[in-house]
Short mmCIF file of C-alpha atoms in Angstrom, two decimals:
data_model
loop_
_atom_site.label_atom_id
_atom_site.label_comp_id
_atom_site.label_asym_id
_atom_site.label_seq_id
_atom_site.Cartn_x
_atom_site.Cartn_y
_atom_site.Cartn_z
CA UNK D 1 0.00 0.00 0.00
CA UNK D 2 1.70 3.48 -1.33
CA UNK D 3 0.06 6.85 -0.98
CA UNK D 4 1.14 9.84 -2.71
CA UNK D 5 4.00 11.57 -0.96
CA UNK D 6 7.03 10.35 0.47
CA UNK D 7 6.39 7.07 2.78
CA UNK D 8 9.10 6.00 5.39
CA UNK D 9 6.70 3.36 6.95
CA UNK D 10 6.69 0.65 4.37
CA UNK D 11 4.82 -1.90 6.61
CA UNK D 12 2.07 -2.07 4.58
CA UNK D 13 4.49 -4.34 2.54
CA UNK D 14 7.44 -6.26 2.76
CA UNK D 15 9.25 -6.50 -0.13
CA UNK D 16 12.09 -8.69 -0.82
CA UNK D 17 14.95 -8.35 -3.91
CA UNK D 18 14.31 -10.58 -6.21
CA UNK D 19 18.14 -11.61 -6.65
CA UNK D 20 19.03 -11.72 -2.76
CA UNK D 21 18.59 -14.96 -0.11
CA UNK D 22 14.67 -14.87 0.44
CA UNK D 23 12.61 -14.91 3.85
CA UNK D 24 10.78 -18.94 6.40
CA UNK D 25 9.46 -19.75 9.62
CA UNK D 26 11.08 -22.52 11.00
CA UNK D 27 8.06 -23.86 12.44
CA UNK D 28 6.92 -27.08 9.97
CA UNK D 29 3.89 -25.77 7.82
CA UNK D 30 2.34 -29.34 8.56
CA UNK D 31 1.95 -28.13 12.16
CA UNK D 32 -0.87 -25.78 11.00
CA UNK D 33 -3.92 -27.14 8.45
CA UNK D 34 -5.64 -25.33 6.20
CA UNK D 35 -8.31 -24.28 8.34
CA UNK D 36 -6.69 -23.13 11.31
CA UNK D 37 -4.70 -20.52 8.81
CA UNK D 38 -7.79 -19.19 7.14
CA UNK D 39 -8.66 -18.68 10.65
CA UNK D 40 -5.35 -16.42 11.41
CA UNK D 41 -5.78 -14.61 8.10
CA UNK D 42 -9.68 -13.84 8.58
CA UNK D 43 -9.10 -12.38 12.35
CA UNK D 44 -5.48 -10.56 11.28
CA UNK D 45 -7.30 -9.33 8.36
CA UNK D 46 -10.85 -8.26 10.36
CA UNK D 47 -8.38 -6.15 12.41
CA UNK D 48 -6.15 -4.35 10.35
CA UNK D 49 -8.05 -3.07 7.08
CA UNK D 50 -8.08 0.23 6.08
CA UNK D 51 -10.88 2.00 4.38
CA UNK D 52 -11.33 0.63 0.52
CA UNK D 53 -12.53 4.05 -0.30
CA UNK D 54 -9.24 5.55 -0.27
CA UNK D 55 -7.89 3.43 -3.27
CA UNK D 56 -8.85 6.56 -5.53
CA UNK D 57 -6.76 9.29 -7.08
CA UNK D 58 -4.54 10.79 -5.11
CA UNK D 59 -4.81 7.70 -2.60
CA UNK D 60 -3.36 4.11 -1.93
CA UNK D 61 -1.54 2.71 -4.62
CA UNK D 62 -3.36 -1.01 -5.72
CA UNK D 63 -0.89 -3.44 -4.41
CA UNK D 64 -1.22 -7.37 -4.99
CA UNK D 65 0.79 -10.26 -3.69
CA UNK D 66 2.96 -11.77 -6.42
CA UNK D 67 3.48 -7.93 -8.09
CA UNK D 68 6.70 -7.09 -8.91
CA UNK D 69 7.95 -3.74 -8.28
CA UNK D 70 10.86 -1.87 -10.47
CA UNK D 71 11.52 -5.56 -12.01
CA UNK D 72 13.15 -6.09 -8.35
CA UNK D 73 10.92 -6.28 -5.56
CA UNK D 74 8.51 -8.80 -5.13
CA UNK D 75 5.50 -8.25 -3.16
CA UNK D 76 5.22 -11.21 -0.49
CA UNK D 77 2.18 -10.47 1.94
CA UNK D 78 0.65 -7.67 3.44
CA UNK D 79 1.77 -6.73 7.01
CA UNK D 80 -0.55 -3.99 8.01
CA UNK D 81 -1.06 -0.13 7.51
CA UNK D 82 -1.29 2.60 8.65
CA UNK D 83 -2.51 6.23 8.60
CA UNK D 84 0.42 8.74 7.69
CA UNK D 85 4.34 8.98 7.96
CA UNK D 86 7.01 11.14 8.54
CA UNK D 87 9.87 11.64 6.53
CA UNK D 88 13.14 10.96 8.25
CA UNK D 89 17.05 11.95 7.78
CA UNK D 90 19.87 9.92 8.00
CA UNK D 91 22.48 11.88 10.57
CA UNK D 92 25.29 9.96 11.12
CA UNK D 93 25.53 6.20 10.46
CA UNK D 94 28.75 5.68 12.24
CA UNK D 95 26.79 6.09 15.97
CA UNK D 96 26.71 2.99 17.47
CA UNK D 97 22.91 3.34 17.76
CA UNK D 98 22.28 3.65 14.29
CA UNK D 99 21.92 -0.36 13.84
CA UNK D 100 19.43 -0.42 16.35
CA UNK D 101 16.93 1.42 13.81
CA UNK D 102 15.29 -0.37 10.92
CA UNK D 103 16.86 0.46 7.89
CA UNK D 104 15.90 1.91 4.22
CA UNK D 105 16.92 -0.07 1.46
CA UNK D 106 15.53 1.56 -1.68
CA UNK D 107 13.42 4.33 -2.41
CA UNK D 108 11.84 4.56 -6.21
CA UNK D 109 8.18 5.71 -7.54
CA UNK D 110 5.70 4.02 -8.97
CA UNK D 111 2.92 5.09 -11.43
CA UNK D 112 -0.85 3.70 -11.25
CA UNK D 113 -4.10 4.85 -11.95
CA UNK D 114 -4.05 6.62 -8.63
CA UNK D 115 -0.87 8.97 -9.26
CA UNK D 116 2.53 8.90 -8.47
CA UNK D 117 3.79 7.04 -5.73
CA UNK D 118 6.89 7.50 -3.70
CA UNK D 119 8.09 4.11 -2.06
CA UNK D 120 10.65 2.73 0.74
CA UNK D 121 11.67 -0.76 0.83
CA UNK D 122 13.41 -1.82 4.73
CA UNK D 123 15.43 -4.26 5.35
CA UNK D 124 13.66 -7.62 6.16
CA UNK D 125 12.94 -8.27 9.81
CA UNK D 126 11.48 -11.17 12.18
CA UNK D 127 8.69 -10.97 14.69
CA UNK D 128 8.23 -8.11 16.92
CA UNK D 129 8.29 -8.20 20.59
CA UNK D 130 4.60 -9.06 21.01
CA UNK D 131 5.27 -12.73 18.78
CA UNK D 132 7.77 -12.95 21.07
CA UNK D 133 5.33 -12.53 24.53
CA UNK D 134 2.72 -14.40 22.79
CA UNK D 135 4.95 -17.57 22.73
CA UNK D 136 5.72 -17.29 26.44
CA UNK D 137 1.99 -17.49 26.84
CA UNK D 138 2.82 -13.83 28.22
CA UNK D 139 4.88 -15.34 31.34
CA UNK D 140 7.55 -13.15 30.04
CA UNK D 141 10.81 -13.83 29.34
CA UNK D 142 14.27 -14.36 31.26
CA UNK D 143 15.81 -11.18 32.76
CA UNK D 144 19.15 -11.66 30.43
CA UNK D 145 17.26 -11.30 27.77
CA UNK D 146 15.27 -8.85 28.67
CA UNK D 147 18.36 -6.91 29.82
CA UNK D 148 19.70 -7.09 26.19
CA UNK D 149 16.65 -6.00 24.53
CA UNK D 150 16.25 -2.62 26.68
CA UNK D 151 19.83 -2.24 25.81
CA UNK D 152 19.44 -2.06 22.58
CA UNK D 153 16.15 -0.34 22.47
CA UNK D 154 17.77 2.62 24.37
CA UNK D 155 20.76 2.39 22.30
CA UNK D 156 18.38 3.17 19.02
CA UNK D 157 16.36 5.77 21.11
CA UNK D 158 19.49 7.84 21.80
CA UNK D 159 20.40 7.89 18.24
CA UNK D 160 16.67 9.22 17.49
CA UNK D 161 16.74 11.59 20.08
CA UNK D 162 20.61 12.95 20.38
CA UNK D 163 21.31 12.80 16.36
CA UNK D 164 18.69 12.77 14.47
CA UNK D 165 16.09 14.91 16.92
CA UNK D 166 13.27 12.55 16.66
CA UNK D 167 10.53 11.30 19.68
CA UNK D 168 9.40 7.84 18.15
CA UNK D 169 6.15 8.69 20.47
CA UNK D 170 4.99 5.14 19.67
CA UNK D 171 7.99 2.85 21.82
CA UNK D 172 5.85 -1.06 22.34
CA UNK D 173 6.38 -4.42 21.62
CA UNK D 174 4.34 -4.29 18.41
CA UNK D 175 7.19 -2.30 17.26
CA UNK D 176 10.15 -3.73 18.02
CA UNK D 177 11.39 -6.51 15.63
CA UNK D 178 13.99 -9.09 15.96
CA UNK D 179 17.08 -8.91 13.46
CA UNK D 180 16.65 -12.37 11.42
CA UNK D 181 19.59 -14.25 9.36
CA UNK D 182 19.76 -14.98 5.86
CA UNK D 183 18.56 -18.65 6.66
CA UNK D 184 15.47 -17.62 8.73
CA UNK D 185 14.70 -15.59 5.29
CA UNK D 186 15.07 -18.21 2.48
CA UNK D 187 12.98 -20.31 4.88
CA UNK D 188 10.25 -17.84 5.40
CA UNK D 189 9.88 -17.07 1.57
CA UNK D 190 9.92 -20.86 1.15
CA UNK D 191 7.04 -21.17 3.50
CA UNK D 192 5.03 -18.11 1.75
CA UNK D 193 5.03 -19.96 -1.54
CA UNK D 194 3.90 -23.28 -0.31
CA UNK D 195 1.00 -21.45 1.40
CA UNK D 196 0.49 -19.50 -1.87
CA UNK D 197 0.48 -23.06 -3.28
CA UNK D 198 -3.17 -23.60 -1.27
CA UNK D 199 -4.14 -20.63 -1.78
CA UNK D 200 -4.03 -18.58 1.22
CA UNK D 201 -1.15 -15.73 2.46
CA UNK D 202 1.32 -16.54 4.60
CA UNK D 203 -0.82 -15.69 8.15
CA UNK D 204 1.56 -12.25 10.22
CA UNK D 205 1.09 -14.69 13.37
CA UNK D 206 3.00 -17.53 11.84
CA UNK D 207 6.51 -16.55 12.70
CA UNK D 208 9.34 -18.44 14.71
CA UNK D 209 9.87 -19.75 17.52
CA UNK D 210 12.22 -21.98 17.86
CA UNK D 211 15.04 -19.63 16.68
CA UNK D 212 14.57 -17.46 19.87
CA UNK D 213 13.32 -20.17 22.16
CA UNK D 214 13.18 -23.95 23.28
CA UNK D 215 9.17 -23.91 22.77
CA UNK D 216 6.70 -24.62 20.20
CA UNK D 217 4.20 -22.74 19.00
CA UNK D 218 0.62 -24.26 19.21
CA UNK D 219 -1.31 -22.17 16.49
CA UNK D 220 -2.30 -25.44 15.52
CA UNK D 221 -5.13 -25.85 18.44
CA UNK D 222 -8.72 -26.20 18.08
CA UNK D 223 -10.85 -23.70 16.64
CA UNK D 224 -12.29 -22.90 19.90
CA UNK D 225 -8.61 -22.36 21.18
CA UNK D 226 -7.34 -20.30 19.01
CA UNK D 227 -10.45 -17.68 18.66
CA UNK D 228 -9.98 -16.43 22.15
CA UNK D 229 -6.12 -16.43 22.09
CA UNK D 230 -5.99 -14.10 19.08
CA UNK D 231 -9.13 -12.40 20.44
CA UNK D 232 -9.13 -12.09 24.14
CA UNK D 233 -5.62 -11.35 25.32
CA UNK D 234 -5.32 -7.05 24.36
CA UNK D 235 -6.52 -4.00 25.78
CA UNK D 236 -8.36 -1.82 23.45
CA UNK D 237 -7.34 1.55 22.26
CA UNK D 238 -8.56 3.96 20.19
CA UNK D 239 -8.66 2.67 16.49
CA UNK D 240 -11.00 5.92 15.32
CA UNK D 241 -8.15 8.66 16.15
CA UNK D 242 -5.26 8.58 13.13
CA UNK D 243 -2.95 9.79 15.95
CA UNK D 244 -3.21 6.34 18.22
CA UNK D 245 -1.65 3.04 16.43
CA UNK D 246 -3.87 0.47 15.77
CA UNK D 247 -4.32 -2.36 18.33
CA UNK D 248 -4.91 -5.76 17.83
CA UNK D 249 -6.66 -7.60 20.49
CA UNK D 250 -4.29 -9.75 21.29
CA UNK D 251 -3.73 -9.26 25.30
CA UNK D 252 -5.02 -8.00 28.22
CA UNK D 253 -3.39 -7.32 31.89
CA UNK D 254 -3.84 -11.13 33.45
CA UNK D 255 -5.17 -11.16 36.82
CA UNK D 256 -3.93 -14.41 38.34
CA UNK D 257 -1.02 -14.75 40.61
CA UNK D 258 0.37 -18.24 39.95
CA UNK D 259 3.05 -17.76 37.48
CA UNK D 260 5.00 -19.82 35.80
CA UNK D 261 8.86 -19.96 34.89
CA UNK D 262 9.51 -17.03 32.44
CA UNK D 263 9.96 -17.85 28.44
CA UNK D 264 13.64 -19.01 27.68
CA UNK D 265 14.91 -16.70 24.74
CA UNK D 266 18.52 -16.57 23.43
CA UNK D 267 20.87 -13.51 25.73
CA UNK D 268 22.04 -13.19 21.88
CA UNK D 269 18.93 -12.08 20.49
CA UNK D 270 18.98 -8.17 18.33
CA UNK D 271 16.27 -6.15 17.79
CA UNK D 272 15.71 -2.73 15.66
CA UNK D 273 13.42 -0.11 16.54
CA UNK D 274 10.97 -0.09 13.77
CA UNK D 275 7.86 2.05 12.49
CA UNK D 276 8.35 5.75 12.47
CA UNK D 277 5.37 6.32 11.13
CA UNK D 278 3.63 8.24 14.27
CA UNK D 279 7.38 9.81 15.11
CA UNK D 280 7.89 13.67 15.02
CA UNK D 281 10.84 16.08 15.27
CA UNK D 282 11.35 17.46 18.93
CA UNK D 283 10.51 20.62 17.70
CA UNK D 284 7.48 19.72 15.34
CA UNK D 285 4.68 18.02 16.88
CA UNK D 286 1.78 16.80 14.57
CA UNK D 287 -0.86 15.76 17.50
CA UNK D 288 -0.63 16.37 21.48
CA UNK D 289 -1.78 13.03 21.73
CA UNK D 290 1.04 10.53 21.47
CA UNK D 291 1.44 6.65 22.45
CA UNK D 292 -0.60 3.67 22.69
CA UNK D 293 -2.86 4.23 26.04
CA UNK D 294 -0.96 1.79 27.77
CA UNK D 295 2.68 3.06 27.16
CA UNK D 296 1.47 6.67 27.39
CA UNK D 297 3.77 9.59 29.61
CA UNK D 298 2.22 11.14 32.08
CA UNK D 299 2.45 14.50 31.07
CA UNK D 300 0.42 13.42 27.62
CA UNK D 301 -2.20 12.41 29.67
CA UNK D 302 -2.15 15.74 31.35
CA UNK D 303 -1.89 17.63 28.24
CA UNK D 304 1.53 19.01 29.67
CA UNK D 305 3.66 18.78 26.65
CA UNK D 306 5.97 16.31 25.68
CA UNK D 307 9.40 15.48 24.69
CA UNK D 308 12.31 12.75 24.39
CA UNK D 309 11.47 11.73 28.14
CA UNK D 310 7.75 10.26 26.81
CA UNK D 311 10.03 7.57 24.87
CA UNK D 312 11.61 6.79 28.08
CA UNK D 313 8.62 6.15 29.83
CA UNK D 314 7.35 3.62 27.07
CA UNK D 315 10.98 1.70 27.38
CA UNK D 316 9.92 1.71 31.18
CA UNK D 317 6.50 0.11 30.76
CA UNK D 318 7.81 -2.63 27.83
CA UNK D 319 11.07 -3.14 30.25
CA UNK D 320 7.99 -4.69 32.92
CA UNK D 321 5.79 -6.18 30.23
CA UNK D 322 9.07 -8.47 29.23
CA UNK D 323 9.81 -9.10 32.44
CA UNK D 324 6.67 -10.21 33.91
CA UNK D 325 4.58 -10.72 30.47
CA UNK D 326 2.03 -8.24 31.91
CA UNK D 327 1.85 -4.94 31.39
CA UNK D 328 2.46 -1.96 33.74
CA UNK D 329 -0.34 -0.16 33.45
CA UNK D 330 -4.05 -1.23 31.72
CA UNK D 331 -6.47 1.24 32.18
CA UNK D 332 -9.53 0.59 31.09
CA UNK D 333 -12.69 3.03 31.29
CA UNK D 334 -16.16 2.34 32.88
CA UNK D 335 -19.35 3.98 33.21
CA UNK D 336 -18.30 5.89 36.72
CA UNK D 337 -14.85 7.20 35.38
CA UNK D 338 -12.67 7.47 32.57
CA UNK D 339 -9.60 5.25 31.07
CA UNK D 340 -7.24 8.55 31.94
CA UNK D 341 -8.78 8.32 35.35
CA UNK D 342 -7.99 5.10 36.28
CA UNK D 343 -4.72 5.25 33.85
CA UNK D 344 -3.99 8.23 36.49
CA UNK D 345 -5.12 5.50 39.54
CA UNK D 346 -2.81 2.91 38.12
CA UNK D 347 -0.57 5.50 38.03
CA UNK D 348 -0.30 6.87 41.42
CA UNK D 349 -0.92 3.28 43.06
CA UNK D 350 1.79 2.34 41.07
CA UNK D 351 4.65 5.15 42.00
CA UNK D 352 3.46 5.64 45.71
CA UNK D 353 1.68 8.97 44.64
CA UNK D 354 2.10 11.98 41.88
CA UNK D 355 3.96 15.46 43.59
CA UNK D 356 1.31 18.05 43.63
CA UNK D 357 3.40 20.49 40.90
CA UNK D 358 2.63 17.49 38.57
CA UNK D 359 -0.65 17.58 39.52
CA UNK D 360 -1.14 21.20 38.07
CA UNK D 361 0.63 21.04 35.13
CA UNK D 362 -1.12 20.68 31.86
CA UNK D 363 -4.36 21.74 29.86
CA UNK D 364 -5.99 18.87 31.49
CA UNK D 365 -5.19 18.79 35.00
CA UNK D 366 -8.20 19.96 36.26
CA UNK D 367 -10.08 17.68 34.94
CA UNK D 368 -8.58 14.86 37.37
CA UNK D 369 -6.75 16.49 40.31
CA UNK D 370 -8.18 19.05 43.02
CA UNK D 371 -5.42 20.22 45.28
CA UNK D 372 -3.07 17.49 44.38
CA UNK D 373 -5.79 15.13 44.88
CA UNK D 374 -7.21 12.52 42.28
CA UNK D 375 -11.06 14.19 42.08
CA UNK D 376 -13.90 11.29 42.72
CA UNK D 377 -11.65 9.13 43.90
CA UNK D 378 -11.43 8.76 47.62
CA UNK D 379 -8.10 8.19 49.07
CA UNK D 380 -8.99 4.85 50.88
CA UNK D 381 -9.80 3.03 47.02
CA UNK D 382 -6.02 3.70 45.94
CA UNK D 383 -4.21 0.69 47.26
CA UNK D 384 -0.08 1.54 46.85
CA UNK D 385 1.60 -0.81 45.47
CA UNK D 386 5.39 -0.29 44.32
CA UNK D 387 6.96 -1.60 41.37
CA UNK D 388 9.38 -3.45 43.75
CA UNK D 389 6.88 -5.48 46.17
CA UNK D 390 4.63 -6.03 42.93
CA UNK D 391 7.71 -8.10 41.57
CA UNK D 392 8.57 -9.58 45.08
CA UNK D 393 4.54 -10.86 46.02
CA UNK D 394 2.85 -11.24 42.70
CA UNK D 395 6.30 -12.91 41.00
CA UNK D 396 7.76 -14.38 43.24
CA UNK D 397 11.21 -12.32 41.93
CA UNK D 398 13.42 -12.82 45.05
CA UNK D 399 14.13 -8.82 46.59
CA UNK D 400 17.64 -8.71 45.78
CA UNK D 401 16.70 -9.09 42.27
CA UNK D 402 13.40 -6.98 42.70
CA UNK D 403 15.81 -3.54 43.73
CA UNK D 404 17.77 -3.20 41.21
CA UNK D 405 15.03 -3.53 38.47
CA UNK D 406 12.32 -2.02 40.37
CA UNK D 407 14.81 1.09 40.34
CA UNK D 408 15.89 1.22 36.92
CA UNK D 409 12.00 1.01 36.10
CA UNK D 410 11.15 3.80 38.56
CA UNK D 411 14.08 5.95 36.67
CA UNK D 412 12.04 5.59 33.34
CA UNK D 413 8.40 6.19 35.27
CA UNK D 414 9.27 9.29 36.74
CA UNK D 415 6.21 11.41 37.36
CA UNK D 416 8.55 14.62 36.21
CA UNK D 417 9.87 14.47 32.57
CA UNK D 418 12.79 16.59 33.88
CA UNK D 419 13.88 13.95 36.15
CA UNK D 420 13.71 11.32 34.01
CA UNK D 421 16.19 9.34 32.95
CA UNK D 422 17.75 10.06 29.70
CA UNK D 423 18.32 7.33 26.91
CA UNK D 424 21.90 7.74 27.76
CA UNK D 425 21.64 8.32 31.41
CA UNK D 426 19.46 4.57 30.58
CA UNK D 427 22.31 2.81 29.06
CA UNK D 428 24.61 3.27 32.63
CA UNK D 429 22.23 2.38 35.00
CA UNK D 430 23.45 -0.35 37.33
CA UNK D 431 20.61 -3.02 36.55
CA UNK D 432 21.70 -2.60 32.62
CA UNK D 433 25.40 -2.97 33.64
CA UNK D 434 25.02 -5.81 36.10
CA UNK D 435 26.46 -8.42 33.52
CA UNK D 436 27.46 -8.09 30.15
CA UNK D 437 25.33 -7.82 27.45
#
């Protein structure tokens, strides 16, 4: 899918070179009949449509799998879309951040009945970070590993925000991929044509999982199973606003207590910070509504402005979601109050309270605090609980483990942006430099 105008986030598409090593899952395509993969395709494809209407002049660019593009690309599957992108700069490839971001391969135009359209092929990339929780039935995944990952998602961010002046404003696991070798690739494309061979795509949820872990996949469950688990398991957001990234429903905050050993996933695993497509120069701001609900700053919520420091405050809520395979905060609205009130509950439950100058900062503030007070909330219905006890009594983590995280989180879910932790300030905290990574 190509609209007219330059278009960084190629997602819409993957593309492959026709003369390079092409993408496979290394999960056996026996493992999943045809039925259970019309299944994936109908619900991936229910969720993530965009309107047919805008396939006119001026508009989306007709795409089709099997089309070849500039007699090198070949069009494999679609992966998604989305609403608008921004156009980026490269600043200086030599920073050590640099291949921590998804990269451009080849930009060229095409011609069609709808116009002209400009076009950016990425590199090819695995699964994102939410593949990745799915597998661990969202037990989350071992601390090295999740020690590596917010490495090198803080790595990327400071090469956004200190060269090239960019706030991603999107930071999740939807959008962080893992870096994929040449094999994983011919495999994958091998895959995609057998599929095409019975007549169905190549289903976005059909990725691998043995490469990153010792588990199997089970997509291959009865049709009652696998409904609910690609139905049941994600908060909602807000898919009528072009400013808020689409959700797909594929988890929710779990309320049991009895957890499981986290997912086993390689301490050599890379990832690359991908879809720019909601990002925006520090000093150009299309919308003063940023971030998936559930990663969203504080100071969004509040209508207080926002800045590099609202990235940091994502990293903090995915660094818990890998952890635990929950996620920090779920707000979720009712018929007495709000999702930003009890997004502001989870909040201040969470961090032991919000200082009263936060409380009056903003367009908003008034809407939710009276003299540093949540309003229509009584005091006695906030229960605090820290980010450290939550990991010693709900996880079981043991406390010497819980400190060290439970600080490095509260550096990145600082009520005030000022205070927050910098990407760089990130990178030499003590829980990130407790072993090597």
């Amino acid at each position: 899918m190509m609209t007219n105008g330059l278009m960084t986030n190629f997602d819409s598409i993957r593309l492959h070179r026709l003369h390079c090593p092409v993408p496979s899952s290394s999960k056996d395509v026996s493992l999943l009949d045809l039925d259970d993969i019309k299944k994936l395709r109908y619900i991936e494809n229910r969720e993530s449509q965009e309107d047919e209407a805008e396939y006119e002049a001026g508009g989306y660019m007709p795409i089709n799998t099997g089309d070849v593009l500039k007699n090198q690309y070949k069009v494999c599957r679609k992966l998604g879309w989305g609403h608008f992108s921004t156009e980026t700069r490269t600043v200086n490839p030599n920073h050590v951040g640099y291949k921590n971001i998804v990269q451009m391969v080849d930009t060229f135009k095409l011609i069609s009945e709808n116009g002209v359209h400009n076009a950016i092929s990425l590199e090819i990339m695995g699964p994102s970070l939410l593949h990745l929780l799915m597998q661990s039935d969202f037990r989350g995944i071992q601390v090295a590993a999740v020690r590596r990952i917010i490495f090198q998602v803080l790595r990327g961010l400071t090469y956004l925000h200190e060269e090239c002046h960019i706030i991603h404003t999107d930071i999740k696991p939807e959008n962080i991929l893992i870096k994929v070798d040449e094999n994983y690739i011919k495999k994958l494309i091998g895959q995609m044509e057998r599929f095409s061979e019975m007549g169905v795509d190549l289903p976005r949820s059909y990725v691998s999982s043995e490469f990153w872990t010792k588990q199997e996949s089970s997509l291959h469950d009865s049709e009652e199973d696998i409904i609910p688990r690609f139905g049941e398991h994600r908060a909602s957001s807000y898919p009528g606003n072009m400013y808020f990234s689409e959700m797909t429903n594929y988890r929710e905050r779990h309320s049991q207590t009895d957890f499981s050993t986290p997912m086993w996933v390689s301490p050599n695993i890379e990832i690359k910070i991908a879809d720019l497509g909601n990002a925006c120069w520090v000093d150009h701001h299309f919308s003063p509504e940023i971030q998936t609900r559930q990663y969203r700053a504080l100071e969004v919520i509040l209508g207080a402005g926002y800045s590099y420091p609202a990235d940091l405050w994502s990293i903090g809520c995915l660094a818990f979601e890998l952890a635990t395979g929950e996620m920090l905060f779920s707000p979720k609205g009712s018929s007495e109050h709000s999702a930003n009130i009890d997004h502001l509950c989870l909040i201040w439950e969470t961090l032991g309270g919000i200082p009263k100058y936060i409380t009056e900062t903003g367009t908003e503030f008034k809407k939710y605090f009276a003299n540093g007070h949540l309003k229509d909330v009584p005091a006695d219905n906030l229960r605090i609980w820290k980010i450290e006890d939550v990991l010693v009594e709900k996880y079981k983590w043991k406390r010497l483990d819980a400190i060290p995280f439970a600080s490095f989180l509260s550096s990145l879910v600082e009520p005030d942006p000022a205070l927050r932790a910098t990407s760089s300030q990130a990178l030499n905290n003590e829980w990130l430099l407790s072993t090597d990574i």
